[in-house]
Short mmCIF file of C-alpha atoms in Angstrom, two decimals:
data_model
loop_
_atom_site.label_atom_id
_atom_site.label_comp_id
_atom_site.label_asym_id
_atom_site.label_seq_id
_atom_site.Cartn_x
_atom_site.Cartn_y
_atom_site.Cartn_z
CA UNK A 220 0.63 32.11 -24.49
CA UNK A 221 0.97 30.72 -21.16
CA UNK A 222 -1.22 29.01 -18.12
CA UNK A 223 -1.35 31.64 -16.21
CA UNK A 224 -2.54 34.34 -19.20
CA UNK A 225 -5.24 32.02 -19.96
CA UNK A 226 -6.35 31.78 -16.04
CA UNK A 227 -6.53 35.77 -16.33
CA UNK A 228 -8.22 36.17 -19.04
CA UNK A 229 -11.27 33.12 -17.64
CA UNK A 230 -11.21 35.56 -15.00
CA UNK A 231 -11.82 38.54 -16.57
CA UNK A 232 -14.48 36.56 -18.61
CA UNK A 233 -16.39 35.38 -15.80
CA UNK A 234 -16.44 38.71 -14.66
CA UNK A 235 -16.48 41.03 -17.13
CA UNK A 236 -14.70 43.79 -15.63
CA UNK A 237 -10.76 43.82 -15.81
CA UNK A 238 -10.62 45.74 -11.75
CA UNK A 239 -12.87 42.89 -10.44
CA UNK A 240 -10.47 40.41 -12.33
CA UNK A 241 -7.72 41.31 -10.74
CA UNK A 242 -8.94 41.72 -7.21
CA UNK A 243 -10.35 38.28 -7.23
CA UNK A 244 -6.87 36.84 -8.77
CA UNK A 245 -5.18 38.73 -6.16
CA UNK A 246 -2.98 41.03 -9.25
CA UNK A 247 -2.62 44.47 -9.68
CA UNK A 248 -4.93 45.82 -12.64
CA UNK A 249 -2.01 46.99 -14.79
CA UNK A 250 -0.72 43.40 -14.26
CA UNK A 251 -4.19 42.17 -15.42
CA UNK A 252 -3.96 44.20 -18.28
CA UNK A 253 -0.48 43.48 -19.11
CA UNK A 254 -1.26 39.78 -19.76
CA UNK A 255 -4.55 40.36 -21.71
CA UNK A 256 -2.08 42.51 -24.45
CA UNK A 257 0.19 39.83 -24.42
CA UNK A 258 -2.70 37.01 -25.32
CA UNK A 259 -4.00 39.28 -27.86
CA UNK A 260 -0.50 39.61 -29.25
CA UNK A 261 -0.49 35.81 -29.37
CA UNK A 262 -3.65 35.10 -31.61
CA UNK A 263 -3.58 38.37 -33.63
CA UNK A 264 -6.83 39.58 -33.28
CA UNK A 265 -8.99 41.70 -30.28
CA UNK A 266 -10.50 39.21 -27.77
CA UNK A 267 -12.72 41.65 -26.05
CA UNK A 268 -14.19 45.34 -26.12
CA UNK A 269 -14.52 47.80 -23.97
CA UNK A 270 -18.09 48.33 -22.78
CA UNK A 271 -18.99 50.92 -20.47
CA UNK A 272 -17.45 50.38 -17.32
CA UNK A 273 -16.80 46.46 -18.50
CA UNK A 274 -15.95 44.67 -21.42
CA UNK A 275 -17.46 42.36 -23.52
CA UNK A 276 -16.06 39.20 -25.49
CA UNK A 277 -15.64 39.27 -29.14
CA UNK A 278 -16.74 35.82 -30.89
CA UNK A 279 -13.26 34.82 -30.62
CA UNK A 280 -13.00 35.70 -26.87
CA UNK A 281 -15.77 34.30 -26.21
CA UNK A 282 -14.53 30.83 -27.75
CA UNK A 283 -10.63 31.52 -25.82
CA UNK A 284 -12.95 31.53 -22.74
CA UNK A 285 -14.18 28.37 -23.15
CA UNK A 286 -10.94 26.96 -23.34
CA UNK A 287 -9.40 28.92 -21.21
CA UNK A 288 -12.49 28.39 -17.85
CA UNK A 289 -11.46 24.72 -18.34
CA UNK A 290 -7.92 24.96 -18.09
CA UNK A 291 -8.86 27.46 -15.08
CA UNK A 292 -10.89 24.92 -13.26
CA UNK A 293 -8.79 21.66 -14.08
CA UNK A 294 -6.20 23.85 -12.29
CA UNK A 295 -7.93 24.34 -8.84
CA UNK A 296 -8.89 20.57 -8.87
CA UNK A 297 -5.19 20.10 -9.02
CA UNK A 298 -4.45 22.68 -6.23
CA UNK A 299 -7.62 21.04 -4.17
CA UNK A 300 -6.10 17.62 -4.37
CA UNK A 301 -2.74 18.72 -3.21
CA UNK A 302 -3.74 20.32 -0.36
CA UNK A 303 -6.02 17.17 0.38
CA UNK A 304 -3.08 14.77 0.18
CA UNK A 305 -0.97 17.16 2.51
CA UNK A 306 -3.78 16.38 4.84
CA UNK A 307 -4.41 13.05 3.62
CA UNK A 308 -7.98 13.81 3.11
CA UNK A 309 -7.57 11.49 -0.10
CA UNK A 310 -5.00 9.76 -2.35
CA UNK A 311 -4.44 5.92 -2.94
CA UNK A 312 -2.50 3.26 -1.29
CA UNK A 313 -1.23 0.25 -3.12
CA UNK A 314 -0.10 -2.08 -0.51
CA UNK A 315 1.88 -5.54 -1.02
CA UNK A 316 1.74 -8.12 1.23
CA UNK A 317 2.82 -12.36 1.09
CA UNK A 318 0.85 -14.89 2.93
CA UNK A 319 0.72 -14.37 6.15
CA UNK A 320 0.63 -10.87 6.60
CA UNK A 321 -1.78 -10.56 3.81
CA UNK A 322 -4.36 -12.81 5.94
CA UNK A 323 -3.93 -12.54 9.40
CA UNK A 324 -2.50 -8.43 10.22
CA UNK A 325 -3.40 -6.68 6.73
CA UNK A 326 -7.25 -6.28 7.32
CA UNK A 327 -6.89 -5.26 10.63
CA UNK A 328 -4.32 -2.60 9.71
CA UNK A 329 -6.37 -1.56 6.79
CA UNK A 330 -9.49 -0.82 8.79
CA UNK A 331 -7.03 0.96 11.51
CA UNK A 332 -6.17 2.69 8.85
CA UNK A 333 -9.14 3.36 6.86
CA UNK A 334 -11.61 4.82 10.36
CA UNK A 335 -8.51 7.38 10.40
CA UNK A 336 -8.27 8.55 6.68
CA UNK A 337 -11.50 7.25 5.47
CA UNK A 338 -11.39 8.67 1.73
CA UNK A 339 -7.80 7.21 1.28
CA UNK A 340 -8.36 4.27 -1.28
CA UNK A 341 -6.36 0.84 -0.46
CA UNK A 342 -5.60 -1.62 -3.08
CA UNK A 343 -3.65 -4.69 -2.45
CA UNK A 344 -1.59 -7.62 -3.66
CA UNK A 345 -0.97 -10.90 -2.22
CA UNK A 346 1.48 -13.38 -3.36
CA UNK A 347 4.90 -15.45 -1.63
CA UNK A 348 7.78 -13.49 -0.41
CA UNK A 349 9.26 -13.88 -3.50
CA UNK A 350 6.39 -12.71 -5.65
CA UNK A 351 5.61 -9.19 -3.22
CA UNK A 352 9.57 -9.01 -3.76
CA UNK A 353 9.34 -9.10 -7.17
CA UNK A 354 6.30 -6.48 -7.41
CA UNK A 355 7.75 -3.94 -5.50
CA UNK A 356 7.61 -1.58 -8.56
CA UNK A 357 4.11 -1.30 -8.87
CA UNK A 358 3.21 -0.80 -4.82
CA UNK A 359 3.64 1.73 -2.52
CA UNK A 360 4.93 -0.42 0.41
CA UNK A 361 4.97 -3.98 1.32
CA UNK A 362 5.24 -6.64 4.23
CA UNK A 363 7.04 -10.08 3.88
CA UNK A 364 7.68 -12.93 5.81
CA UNK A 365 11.17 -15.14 5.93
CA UNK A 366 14.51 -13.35 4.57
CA UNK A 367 14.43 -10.05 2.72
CA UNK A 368 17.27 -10.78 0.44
CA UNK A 369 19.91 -8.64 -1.36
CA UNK A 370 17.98 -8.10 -4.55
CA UNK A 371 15.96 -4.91 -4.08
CA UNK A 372 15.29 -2.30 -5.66
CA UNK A 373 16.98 1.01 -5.38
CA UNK A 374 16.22 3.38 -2.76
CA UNK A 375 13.89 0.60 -0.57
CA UNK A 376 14.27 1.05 2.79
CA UNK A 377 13.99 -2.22 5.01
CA UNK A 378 12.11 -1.93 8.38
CA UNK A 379 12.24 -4.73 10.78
CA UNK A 380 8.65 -5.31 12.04
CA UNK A 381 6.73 -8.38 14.40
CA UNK A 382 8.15 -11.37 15.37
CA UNK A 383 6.63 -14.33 14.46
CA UNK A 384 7.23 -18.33 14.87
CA UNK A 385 7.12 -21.19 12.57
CA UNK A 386 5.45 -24.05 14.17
CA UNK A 387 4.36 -27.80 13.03
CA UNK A 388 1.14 -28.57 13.05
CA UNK A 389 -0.47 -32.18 12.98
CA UNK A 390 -3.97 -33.74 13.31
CA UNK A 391 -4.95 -34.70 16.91
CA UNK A 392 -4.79 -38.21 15.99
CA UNK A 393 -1.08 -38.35 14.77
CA UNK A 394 0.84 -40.37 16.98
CA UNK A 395 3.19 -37.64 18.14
CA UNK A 396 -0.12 -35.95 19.66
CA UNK A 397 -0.85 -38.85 22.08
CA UNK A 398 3.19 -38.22 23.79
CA UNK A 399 1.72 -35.18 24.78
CA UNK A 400 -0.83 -34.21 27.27
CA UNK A 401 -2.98 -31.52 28.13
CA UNK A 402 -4.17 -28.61 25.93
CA UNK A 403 -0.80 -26.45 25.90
CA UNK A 404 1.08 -26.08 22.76
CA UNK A 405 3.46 -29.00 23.06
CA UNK A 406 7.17 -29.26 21.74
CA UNK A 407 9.04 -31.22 19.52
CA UNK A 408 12.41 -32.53 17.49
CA UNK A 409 13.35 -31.58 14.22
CA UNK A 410 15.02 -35.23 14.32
CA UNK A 411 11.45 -36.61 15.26
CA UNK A 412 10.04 -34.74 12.74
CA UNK A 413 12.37 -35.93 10.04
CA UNK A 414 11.26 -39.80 10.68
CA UNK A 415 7.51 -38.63 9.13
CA UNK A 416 5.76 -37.20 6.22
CA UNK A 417 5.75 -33.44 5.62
CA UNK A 418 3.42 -31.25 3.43
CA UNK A 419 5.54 -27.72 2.47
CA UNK A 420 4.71 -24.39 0.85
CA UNK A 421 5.43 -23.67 -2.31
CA UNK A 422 8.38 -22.36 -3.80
CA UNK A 423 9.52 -19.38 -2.95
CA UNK A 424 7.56 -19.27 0.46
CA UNK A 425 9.41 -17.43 3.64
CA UNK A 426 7.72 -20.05 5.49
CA UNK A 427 9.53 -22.91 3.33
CA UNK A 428 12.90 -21.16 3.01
CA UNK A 429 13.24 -20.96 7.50
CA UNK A 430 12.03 -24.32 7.52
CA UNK A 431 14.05 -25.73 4.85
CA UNK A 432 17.41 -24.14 6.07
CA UNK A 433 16.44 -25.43 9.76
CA UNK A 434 16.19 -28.66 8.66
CA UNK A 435 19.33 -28.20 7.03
CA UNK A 436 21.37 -26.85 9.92
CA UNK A 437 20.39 -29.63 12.41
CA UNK A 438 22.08 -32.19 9.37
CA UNK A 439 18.02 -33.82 9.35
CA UNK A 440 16.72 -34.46 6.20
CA UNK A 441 12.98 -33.69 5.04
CA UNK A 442 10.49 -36.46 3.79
CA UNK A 443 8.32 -34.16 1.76
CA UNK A 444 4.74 -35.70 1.20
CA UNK A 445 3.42 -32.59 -0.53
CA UNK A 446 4.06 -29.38 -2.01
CA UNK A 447 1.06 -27.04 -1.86
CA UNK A 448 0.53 -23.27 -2.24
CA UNK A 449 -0.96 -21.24 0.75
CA UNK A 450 -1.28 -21.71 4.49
CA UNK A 451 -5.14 -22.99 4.11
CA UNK A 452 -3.52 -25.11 1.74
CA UNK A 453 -0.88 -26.64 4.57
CA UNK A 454 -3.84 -27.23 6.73
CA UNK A 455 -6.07 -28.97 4.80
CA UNK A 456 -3.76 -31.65 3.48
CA UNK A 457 -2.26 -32.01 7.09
CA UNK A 458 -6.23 -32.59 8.07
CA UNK A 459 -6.68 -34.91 5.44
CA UNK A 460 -3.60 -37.08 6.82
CA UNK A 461 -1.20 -36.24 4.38
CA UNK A 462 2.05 -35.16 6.80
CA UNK A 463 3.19 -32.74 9.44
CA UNK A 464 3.38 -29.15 8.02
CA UNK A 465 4.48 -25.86 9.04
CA UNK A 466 2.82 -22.57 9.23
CA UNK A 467 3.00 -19.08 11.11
CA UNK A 468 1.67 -19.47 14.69
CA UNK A 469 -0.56 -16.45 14.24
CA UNK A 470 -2.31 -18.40 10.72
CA UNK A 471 -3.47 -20.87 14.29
CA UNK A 472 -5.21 -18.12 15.75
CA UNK A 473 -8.87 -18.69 15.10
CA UNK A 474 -8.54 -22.95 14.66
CA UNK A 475 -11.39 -24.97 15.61
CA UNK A 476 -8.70 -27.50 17.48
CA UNK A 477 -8.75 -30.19 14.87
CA UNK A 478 -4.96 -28.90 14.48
CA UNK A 479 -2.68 -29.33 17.18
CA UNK A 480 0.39 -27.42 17.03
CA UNK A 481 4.40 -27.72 18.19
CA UNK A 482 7.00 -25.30 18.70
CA UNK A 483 10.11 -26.82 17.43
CA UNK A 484 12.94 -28.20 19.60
CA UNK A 485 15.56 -27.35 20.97
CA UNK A 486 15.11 -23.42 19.94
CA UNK A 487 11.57 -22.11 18.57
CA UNK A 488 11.70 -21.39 15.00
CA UNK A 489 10.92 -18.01 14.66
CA UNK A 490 11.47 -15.12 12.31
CA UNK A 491 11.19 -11.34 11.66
CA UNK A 492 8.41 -9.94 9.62
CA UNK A 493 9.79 -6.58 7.53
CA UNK A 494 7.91 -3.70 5.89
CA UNK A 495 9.72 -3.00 2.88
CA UNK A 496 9.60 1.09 1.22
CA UNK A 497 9.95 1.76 -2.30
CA UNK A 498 11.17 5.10 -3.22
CA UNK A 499 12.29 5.64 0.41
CA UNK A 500 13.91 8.58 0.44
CA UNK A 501 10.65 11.03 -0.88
CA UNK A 502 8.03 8.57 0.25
CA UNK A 503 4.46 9.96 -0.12
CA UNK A 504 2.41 10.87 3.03
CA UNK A 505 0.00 8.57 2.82
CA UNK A 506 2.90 5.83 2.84
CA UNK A 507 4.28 7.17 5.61
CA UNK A 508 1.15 7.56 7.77
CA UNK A 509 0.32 3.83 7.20
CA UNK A 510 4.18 2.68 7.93
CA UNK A 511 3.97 4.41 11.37
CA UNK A 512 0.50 2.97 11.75
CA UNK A 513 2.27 -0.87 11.10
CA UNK A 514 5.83 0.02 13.23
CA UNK A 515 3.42 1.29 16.42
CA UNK A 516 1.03 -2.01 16.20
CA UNK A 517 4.05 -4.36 15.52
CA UNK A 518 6.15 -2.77 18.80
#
């Protein structure tokens, strides 16, 4: 007994006629006929009768076609759906994403994405660069701040995306403000910044690792105040007086101006933001309809 006997004989069921079975499964009727022996063969006993010009089942047949119309119909779901994800009428998208991409280019992306293929289905996770790193076996592609490092998985590609720039940020009534006029973003030493309190990311934060190995190239050591998780987190305590801290440029975007913020002297601090591929070389379409989405916004 095999699939396609049983789709036959839910054919000739529904129909009743072993010509108009075949015409409508696109088979020659000897073909037809040839498989309907073959399931009889199988369970030993006659599944249907001749009648007339038709047939009609036996009580056996007629409990085969139950069985068999459902196999019939779970396969033409099957076929539907794969001719909907070739067009990406449907399907699901698990996307990854740390901090900063997750909050301040993911929903914008998402909706791009979603008034283009509006029965695709988008989950996401959010976590540190370390975290999305760590996850990349349960999502279909991901975006991460700070350095990608050598422990990937096999078969992820690595594409380099936006460019982006740490800077410090510090209530407008820190004393470093008032050497600084005027509303433009203002600049200023990592040596300077060394002499005061500073509130970091967590562990394992792409933000923390460029700032922590900048620090550590100029030979200026950090006078950590706090350790907090999240980029609202950074702001609040720096609002509430608790240090300088450091965030993405773009997390300043939509500030009130309580903040004021600093590129870093001599050189800006900035970084490269990557989209990372899982099972690159047979990605799904979906995956690779939303990575070309991400490359042309991030050029």
């Amino acid at each position: 007994m095999t699939p396609d006997q049983l789709i036959t004989f839910a054919s000739v069921a529904e129909h009743l006629n072993i010509s108009r079975a075949a015409v409508a499964l696109h088979l020659s009727q000897p073909a037809v006929s040839g498989q309907l022996r073959q399931l009889q063969d199988e369970f030993g006993e006659p599944l249907y009768q001749r009648d007339g010009r038709g047939i009609r089942l036996t009580p056996a047949g007629e409990q085969l076609a139950s069985y068999a119309t459902r196999l019939r119909d779970t396969w033409r779901q099957a076929h539907a759906y794969r001719d909907a994800l070739r067009g990406l009428e449907q399907g699901t998208l698990r996307i990854g994403a740390s901090t900063t991409p997750a909050s301040y280019l993911l929903p914008y992306l998402i909706a791009d994405f979603h008034r283009r293929h509006p029965d695709v289905s988008v989950h996401t996770a959010d976590g540190n660069t370390a975290e999305i790193v760590g996850a990349l076996g349960s999502v279909d592609i991901a975006m991460i701040e700070g350095p990608v490092g050598a422990d990937l998985p096999p078969d992820t590609a690595v594409h380099a995306w936006r460019e982006d720039e740490i800077v410090a940020i510090m209530p407008r009534s820190h004393p470093l403000v008032q050497d600084v006029s005027g509303d433009d973003r203002g600049r200023v030493e990592l040596a300077v910044l060394g002499a005061h309190p500073l509130v970091v990311r967590e562990a394992g934060s792409g933000v923390r690792q460029i700032v922590e190995r900048a620090f550590a190239r100029a030979g200026v050591p950090m006078r950590v105040a706090l350790e907090i998780a999240g980029v609202e987190g950074v702001k609040e305590a720096v609002r509430a007086g608790m240090g300088i801290g450091f965030v993405s440029a773009m997390s300043m975007r939509h500030e009130n101006g309580s903040l004021r913020l600093f590129s870093l002297s001599p050189e800006p601090l900035t970084r490269r933001l990557s989209i990372l591929v899982p099972h690159a070389s047979a990605p799904a379409r979906v995956v690779e309809q939303f990575l070309t989405l991400c490359l042309a916004d991030g050029s």
